PDB file of C-alpha atoms and ligand atoms in Angstrom:
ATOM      1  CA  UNK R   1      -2.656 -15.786 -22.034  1.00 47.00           C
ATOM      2  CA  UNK R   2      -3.409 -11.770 -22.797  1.00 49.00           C
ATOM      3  CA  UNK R   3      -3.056  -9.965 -19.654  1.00 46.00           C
ATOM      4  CA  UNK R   4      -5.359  -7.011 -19.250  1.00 42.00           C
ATOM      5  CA  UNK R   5      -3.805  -4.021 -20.370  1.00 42.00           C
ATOM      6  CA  UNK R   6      -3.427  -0.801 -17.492  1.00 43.00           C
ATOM      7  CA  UNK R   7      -0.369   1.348 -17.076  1.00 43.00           C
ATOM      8  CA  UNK R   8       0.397  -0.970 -14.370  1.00 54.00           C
ATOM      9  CA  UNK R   9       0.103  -4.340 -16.622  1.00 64.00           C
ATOM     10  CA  UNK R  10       2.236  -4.554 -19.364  1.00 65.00           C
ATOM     11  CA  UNK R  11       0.402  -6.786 -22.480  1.00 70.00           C
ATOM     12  CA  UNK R  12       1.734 -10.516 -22.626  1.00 68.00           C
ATOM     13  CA  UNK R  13       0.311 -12.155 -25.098  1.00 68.00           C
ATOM     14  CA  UNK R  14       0.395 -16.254 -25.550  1.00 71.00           C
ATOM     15  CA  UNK R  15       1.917 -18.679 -23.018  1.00 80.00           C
ATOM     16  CA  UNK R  16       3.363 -16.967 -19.965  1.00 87.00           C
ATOM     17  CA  UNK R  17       6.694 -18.312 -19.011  1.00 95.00           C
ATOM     18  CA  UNK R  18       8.971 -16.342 -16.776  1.00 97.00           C
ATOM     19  CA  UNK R  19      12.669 -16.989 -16.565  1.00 97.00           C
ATOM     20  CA  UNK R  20      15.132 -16.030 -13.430  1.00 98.00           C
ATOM     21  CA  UNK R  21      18.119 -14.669 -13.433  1.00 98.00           C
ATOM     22  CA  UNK R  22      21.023 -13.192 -11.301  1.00 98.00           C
ATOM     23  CA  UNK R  23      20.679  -8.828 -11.216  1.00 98.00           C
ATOM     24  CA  UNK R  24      22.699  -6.775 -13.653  1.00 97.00           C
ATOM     25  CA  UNK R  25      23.853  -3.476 -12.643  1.00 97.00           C
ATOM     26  CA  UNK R  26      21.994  -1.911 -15.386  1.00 97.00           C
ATOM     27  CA  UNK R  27      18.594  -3.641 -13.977  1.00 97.00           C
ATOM     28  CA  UNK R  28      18.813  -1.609 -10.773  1.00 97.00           C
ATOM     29  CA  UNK R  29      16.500   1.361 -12.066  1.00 96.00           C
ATOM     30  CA  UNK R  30      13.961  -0.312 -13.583  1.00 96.00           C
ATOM     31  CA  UNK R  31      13.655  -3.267 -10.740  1.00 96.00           C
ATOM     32  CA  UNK R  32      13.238   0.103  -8.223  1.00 95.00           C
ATOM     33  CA  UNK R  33      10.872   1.222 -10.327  1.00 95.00           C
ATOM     34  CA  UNK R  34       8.914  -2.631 -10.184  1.00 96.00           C
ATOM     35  CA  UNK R  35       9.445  -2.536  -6.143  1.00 95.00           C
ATOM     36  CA  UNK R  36       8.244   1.182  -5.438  1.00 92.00           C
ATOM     37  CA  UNK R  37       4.837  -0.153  -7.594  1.00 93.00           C
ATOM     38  CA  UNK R  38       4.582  -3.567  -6.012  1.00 93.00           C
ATOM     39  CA  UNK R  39       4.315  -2.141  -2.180  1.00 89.00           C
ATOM     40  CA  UNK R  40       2.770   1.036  -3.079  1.00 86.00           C
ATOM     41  CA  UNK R  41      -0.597  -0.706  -2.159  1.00 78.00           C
ATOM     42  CA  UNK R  42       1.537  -2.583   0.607  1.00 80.00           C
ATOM     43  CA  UNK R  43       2.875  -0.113   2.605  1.00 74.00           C
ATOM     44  CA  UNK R  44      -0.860   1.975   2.898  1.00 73.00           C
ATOM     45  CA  UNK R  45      -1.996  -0.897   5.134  1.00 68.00           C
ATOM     46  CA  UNK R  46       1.111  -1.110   7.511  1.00 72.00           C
ATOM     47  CA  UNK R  47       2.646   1.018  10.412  1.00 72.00           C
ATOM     48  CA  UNK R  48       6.446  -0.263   9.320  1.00 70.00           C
ATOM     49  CA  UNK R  49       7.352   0.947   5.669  1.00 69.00           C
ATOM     50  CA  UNK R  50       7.534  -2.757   4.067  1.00 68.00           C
ATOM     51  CA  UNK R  51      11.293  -2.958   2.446  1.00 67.00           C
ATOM     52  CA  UNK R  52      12.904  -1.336   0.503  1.00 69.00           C
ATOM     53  CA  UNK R  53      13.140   1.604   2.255  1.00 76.00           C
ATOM     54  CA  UNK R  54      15.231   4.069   0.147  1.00 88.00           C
ATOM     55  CA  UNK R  55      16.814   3.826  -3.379  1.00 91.00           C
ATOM     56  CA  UNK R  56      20.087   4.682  -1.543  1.00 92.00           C
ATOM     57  CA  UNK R  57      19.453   1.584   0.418  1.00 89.00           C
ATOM     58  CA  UNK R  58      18.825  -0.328  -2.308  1.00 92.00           C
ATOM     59  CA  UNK R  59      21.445   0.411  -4.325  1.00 94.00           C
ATOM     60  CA  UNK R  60      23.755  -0.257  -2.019  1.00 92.00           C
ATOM     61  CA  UNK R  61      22.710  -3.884  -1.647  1.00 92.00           C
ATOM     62  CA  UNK R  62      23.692  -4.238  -4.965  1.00 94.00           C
ATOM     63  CA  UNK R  63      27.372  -3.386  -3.563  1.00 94.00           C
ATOM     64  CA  UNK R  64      27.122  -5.835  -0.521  1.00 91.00           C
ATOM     65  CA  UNK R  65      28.605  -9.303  -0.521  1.00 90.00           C
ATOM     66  CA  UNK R  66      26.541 -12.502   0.457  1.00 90.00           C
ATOM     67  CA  UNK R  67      23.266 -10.948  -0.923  1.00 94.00           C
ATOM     68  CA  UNK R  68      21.579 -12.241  -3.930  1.00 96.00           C
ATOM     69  CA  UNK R  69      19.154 -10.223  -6.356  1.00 97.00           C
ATOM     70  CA  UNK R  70      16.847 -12.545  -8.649  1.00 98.00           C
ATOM     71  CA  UNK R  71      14.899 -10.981 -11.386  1.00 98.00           C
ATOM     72  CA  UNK R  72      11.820 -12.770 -13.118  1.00 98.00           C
ATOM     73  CA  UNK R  73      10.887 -12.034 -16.295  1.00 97.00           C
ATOM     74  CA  UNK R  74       8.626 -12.428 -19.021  1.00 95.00           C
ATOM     75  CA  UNK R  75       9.735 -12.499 -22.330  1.00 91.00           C
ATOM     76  CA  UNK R  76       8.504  -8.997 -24.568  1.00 87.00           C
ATOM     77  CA  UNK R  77       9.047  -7.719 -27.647  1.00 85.00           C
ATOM     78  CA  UNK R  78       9.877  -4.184 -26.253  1.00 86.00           C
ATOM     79  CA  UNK R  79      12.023  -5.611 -23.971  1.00 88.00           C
ATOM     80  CA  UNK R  80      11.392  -8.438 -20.932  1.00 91.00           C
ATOM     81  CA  UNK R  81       9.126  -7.220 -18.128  1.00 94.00           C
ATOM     82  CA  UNK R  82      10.285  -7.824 -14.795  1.00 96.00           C
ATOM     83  CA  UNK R  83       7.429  -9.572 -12.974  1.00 97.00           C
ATOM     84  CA  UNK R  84       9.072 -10.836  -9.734  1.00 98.00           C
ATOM     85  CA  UNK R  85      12.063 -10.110  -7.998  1.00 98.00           C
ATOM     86  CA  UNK R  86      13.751 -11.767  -4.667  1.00 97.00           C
ATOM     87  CA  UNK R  87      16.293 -10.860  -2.360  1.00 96.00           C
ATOM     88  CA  UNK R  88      18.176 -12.641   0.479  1.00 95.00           C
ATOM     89  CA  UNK R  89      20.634 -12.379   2.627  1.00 93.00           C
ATOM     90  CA  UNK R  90      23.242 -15.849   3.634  1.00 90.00           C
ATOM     91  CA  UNK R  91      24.151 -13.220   7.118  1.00 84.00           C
ATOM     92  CA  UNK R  92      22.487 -10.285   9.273  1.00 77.00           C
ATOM     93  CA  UNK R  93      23.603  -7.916   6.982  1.00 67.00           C
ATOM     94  CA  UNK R  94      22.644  -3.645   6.869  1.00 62.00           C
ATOM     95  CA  UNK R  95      24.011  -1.209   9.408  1.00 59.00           C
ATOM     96  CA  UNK R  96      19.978  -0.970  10.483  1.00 57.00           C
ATOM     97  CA  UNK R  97      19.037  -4.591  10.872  1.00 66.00           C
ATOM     98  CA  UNK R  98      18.291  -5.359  14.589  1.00 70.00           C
ATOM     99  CA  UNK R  99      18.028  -9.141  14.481  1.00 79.00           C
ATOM    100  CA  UNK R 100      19.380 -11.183  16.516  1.00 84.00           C
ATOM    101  CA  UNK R 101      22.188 -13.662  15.235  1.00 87.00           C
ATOM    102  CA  UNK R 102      22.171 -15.262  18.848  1.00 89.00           C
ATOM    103  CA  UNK R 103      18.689 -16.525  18.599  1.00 89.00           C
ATOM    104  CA  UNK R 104      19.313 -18.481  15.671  1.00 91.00           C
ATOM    105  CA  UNK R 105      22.785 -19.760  16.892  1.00 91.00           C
ATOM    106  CA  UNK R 106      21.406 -21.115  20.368  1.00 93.00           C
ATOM    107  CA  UNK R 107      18.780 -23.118  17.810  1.00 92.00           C
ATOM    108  CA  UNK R 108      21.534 -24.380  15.556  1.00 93.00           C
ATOM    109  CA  UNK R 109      19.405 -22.169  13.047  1.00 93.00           C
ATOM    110  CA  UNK R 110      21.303 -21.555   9.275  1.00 94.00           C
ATOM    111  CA  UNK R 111      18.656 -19.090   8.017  1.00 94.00           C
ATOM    112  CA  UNK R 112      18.681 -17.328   4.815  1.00 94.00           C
ATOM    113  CA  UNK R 113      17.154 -14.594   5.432  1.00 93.00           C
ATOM    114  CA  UNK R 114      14.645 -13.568   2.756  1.00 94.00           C
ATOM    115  CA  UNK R 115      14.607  -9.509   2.536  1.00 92.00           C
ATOM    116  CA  UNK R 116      12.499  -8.881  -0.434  1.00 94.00           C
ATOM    117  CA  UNK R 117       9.572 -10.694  -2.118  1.00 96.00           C
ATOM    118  CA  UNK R 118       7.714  -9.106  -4.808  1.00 96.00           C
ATOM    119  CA  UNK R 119       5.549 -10.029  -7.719  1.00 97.00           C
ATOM    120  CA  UNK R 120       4.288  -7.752 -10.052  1.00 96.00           C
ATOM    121  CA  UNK R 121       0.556  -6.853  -9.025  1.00 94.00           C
ATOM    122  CA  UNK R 122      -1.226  -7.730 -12.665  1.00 94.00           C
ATOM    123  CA  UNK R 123       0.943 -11.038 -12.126  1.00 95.00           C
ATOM    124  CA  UNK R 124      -0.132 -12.062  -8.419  1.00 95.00           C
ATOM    125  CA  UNK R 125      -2.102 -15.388  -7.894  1.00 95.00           C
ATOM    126  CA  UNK R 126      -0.575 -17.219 -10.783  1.00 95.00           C
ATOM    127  CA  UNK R 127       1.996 -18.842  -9.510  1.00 96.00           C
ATOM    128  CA  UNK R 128       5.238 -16.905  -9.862  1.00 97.00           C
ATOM    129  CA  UNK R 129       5.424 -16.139  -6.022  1.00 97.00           C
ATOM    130  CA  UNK R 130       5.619 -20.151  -6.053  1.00 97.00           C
ATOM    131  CA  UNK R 131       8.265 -20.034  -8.498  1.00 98.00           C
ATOM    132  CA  UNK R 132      10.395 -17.492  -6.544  1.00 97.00           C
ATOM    133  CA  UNK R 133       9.762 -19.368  -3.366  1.00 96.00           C
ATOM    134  CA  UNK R 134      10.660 -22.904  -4.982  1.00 97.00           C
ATOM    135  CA  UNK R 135      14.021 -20.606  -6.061  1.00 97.00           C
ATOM    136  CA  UNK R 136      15.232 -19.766  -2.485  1.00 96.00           C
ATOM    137  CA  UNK R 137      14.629 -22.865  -1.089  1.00 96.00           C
ATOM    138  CA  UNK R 138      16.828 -24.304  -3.836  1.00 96.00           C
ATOM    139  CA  UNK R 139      19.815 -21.818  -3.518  1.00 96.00           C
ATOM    140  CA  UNK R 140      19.338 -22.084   0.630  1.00 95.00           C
ATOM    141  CA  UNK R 141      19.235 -25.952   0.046  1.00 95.00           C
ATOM    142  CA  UNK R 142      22.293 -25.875  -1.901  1.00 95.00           C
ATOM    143  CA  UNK R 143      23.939 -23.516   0.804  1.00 94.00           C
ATOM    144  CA  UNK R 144      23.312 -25.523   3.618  1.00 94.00           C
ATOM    145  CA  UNK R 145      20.750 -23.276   5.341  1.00 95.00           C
ATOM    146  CA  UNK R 146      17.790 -24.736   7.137  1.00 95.00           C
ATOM    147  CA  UNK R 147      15.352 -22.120   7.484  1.00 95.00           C
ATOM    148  CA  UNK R 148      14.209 -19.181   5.101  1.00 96.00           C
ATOM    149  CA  UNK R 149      13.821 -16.115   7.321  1.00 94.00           C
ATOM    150  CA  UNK R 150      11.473 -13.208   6.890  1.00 92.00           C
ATOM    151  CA  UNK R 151       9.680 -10.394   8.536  1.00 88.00           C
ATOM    152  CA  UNK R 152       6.019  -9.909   7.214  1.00 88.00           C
ATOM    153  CA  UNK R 153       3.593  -7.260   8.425  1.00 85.00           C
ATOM    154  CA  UNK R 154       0.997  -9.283  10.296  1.00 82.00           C
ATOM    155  CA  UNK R 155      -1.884  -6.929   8.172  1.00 84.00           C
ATOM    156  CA  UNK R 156      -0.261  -8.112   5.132  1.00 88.00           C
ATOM    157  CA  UNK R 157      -2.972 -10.406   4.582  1.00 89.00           C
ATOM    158  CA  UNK R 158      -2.443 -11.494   0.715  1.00 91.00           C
ATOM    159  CA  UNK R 159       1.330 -12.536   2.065  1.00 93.00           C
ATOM    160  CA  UNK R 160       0.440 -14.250   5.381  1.00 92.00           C
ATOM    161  CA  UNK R 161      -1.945 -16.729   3.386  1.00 94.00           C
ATOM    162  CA  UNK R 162       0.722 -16.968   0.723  1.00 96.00           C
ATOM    163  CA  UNK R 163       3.737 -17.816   3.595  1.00 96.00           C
ATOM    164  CA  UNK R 164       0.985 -19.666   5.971  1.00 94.00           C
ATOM    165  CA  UNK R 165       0.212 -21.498   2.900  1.00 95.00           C
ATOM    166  CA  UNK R 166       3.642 -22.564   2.428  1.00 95.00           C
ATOM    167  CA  UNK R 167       4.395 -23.641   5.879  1.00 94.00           C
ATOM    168  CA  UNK R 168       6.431 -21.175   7.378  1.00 95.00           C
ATOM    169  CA  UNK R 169       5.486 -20.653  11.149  1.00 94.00           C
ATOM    170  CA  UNK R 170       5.668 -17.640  13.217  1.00 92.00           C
ATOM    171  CA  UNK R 171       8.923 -17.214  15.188  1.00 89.00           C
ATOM    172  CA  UNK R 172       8.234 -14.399  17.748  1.00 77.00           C
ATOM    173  CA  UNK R 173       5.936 -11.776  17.678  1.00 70.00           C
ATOM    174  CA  UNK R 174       7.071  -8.262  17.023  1.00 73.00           C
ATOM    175  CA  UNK R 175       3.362  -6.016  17.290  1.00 77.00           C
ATOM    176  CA  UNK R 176       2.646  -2.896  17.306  1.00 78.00           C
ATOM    177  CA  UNK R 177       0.278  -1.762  19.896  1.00 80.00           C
ATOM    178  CA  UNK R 178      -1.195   1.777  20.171  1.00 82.00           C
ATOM    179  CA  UNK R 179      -2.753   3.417  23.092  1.00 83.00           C
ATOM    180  CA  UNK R 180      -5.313   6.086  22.373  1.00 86.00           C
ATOM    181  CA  UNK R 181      -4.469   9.338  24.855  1.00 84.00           C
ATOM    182  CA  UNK R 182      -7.292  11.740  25.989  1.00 89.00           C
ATOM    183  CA  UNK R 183      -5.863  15.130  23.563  1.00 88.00           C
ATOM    184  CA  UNK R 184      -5.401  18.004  25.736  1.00 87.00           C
ATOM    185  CA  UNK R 185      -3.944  21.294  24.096  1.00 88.00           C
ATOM    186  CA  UNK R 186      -0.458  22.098  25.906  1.00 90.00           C
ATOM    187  CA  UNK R 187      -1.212  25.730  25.981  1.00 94.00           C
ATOM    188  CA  UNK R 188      -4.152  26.613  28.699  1.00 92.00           C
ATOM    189  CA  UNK R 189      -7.295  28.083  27.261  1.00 90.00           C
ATOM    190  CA  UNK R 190      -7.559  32.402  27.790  1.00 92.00           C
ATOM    191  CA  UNK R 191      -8.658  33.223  30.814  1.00 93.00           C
ATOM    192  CA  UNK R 192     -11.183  36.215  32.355  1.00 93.00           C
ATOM    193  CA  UNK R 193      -9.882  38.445  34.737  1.00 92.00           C
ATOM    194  CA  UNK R 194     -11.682  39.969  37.733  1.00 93.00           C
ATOM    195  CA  UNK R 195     -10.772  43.907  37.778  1.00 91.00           C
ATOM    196  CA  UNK R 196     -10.998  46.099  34.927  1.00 90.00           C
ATOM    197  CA  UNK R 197      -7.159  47.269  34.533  1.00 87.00           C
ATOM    198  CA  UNK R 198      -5.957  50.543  35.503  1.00 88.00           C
ATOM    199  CA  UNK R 199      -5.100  53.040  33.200  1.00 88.00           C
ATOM    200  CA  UNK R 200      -1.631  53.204  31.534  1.00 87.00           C
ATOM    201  CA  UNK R 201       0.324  55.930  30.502  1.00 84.00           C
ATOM    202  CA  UNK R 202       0.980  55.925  26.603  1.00 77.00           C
ATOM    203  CA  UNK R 203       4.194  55.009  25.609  1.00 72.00           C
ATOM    204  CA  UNK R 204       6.189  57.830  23.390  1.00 63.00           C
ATOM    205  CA  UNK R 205       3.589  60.777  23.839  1.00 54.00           C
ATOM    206  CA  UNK R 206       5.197  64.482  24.843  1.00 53.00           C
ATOM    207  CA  UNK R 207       5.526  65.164  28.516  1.00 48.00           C
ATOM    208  CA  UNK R 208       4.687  63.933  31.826  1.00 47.00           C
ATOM    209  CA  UNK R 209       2.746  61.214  30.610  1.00 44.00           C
ATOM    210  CA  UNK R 210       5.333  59.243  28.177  1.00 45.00           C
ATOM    211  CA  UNK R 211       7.500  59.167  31.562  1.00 43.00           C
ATOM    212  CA  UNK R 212      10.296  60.584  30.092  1.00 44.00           C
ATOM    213  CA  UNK R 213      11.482  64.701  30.017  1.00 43.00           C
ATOM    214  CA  UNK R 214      11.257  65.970  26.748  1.00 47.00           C
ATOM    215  CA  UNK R 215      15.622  67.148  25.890  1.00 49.00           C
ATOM    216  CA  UNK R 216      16.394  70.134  24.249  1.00 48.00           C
ATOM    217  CA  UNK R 217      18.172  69.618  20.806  1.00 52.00           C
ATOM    218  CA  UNK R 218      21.914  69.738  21.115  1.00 53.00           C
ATOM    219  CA  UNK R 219      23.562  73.171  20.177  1.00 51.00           C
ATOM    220  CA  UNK R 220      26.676  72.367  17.772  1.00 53.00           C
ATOM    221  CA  UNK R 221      29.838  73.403  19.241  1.00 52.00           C
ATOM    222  CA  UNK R 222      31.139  76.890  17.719  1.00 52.00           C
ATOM    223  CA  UNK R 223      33.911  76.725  16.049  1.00 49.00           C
ATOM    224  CA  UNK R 224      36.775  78.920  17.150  1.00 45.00           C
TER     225      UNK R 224
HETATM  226  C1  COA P 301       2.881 -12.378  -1.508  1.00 53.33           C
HETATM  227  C2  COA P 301       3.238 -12.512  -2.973  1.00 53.33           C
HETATM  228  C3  COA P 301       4.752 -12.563  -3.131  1.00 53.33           C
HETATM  229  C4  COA P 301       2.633 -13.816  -3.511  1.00 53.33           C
HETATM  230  O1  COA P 301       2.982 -13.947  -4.868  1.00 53.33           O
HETATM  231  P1  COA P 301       1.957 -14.572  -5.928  1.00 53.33           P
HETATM  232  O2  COA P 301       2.644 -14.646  -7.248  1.00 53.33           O
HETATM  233  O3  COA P 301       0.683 -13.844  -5.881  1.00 53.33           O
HETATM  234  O4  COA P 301       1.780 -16.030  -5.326  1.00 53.33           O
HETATM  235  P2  COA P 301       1.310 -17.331  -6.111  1.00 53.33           P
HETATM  236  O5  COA P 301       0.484 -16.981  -7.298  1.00 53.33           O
HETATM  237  O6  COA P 301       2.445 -18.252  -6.323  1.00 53.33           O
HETATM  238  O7  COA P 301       0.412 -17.964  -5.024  1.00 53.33           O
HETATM  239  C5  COA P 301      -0.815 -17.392  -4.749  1.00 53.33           C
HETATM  240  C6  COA P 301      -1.099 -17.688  -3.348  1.00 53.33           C
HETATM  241  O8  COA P 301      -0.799 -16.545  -2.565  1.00 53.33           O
HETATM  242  C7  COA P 301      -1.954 -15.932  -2.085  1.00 53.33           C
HETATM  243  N1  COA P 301      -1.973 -14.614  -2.744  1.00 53.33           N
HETATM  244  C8  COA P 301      -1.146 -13.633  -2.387  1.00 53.33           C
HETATM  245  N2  COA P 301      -1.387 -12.522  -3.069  1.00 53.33           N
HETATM  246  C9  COA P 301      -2.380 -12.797  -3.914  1.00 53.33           C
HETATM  247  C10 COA P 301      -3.064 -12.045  -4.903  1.00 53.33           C
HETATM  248  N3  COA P 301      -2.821 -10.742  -5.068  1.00 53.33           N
HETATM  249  N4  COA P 301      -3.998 -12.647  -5.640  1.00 53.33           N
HETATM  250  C11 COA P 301      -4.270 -13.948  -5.428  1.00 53.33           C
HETATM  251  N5  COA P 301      -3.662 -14.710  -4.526  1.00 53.33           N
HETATM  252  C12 COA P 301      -2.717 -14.140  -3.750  1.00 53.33           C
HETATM  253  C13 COA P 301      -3.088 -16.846  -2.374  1.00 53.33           C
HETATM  254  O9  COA P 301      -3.583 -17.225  -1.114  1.00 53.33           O
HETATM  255  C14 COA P 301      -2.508 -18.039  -3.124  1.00 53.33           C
HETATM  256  O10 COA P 301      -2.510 -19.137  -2.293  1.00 53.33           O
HETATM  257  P3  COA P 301      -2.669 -20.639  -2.898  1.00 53.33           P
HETATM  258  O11 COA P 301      -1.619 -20.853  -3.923  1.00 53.33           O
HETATM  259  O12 COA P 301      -2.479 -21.484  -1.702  1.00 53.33           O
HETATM  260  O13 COA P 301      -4.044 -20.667  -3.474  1.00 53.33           O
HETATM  261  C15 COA P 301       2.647 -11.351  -3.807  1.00 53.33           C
HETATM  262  O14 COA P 301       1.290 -11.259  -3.502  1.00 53.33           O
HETATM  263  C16 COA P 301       3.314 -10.002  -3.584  1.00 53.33           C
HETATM  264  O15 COA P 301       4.321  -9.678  -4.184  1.00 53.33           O
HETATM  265  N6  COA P 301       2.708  -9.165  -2.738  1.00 53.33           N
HETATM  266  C17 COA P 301       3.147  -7.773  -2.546  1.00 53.33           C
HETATM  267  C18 COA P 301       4.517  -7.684  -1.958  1.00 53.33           C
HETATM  268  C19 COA P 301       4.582  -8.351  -0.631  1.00 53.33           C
HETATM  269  O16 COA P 301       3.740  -8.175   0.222  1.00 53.33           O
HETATM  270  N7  COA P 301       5.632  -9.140  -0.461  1.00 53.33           N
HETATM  271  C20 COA P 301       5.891  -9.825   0.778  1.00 53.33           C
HETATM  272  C21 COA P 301       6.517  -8.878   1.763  1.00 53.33           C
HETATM  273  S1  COA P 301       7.181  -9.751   3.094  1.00 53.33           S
END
């Protein structure tokens, strides 16, 4: 099927089939490049910046154990085009994670956590989210894990239908609430006063008035 062609949406022409595969080292680039265009549109909508936060961050995943990186592709004669990519997690990992490995201990919880979903926009709504779902419930399967685990941004709306629709449920409610303060400039406005001032003497002008006795030039020493 010819996909439309825009910078965005590379041309595919005849039957679409997309393959997975374990990340490369040399795929990290180009699969930054995919994610920073996949939430571009994302992150506009939300108050939290929608992962990946950094390329530093990023590549460092690469380096961490217990943390797999799928690429899907379609097949291309210039090369395959990266059209989804997933990322999760088998523990808390990330020196700025802040959940909670208790919760899910007290619930006899094995999550995998799912960090990163993305299909490529001119792919969306034709199935390959699907695929990359059906793909981490088959690795978390084989792992022993009984929940996927993910954070979503609740005005994420194309995701929430897409998880909703797929039966995950919502395990506690981190919002954001805002409360709209009355602005008030720190600084007070200028003020009028109620005498006229009195007059000042100049600063720096020759005698009485500058305050200060006008000294007469220093004779040099003679010399004996
Ligand atoms: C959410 C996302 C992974 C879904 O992938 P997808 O390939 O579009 O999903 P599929 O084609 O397999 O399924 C489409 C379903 O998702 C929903 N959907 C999500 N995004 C959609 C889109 N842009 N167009 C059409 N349907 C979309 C539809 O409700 C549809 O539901 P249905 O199958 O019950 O009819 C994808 O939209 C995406 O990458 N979004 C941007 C990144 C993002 O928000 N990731 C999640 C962060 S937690």
């Amino acid at each position: 099927m010819p996909v439309p062609a825009t910078p965005a949406v590379p041309v595919v022409v005849g039957p679409i089939e997309v393959k997975v595969r374990r990340i490369h080292r040399r795929d990290l680039n180009r699969t930054w490049e995919f994610l920073k265009l996949v939430f571009r549109g994302v992150n506009k909508q939300t108050v939290e910046y929608q992962r990946p936060r950094s390329k530093a961050r990023f590549l460092e995943v690469y380096e961490e154990d217990g943390i797999e990186q799928l690429l899907f592709e379609v097949g291309h004669p210039d090369g395959d085009v990266v059209v989804g990519y997933a990322e999760c997690a088998y523990e808390i990992s990330g020196s700025d994670n802040w959940m909670n490995e208790r919760y899910f201990n007290n619930r006899e919880m094995r999550p995998l956590f799912v960090e990163e979903l993305a299909v490529h926009p001119g792919f969306q709504g034709q199935g390959v989210g699907r695929f990359v779902l059906e793909q981490i419930e088959h690795l978390a399967r084989l792992r022993g894990c009984t929940h996927l685990v993910l954070e979503v941004a609740e005005n994420n709306e194309n995701a929430l239908r897409f998880y909703r629709g797929r039966h995950f449920y919502k395990l506690d409610a981190a919002i954001f609430m805002a409360k709209k303060i009355d602005v008030a400039p720190d600084l007070l406005p200028p003020r009028q006063l109620s005498k006229r001032p009195k007059p000042v003497p100049v600063e720096g002008v020759d005698g009485a008035a500058s305050g200060t006795a006008k000294r007469a030039p220093r004779k040099k020493p003679a010399t004996p």
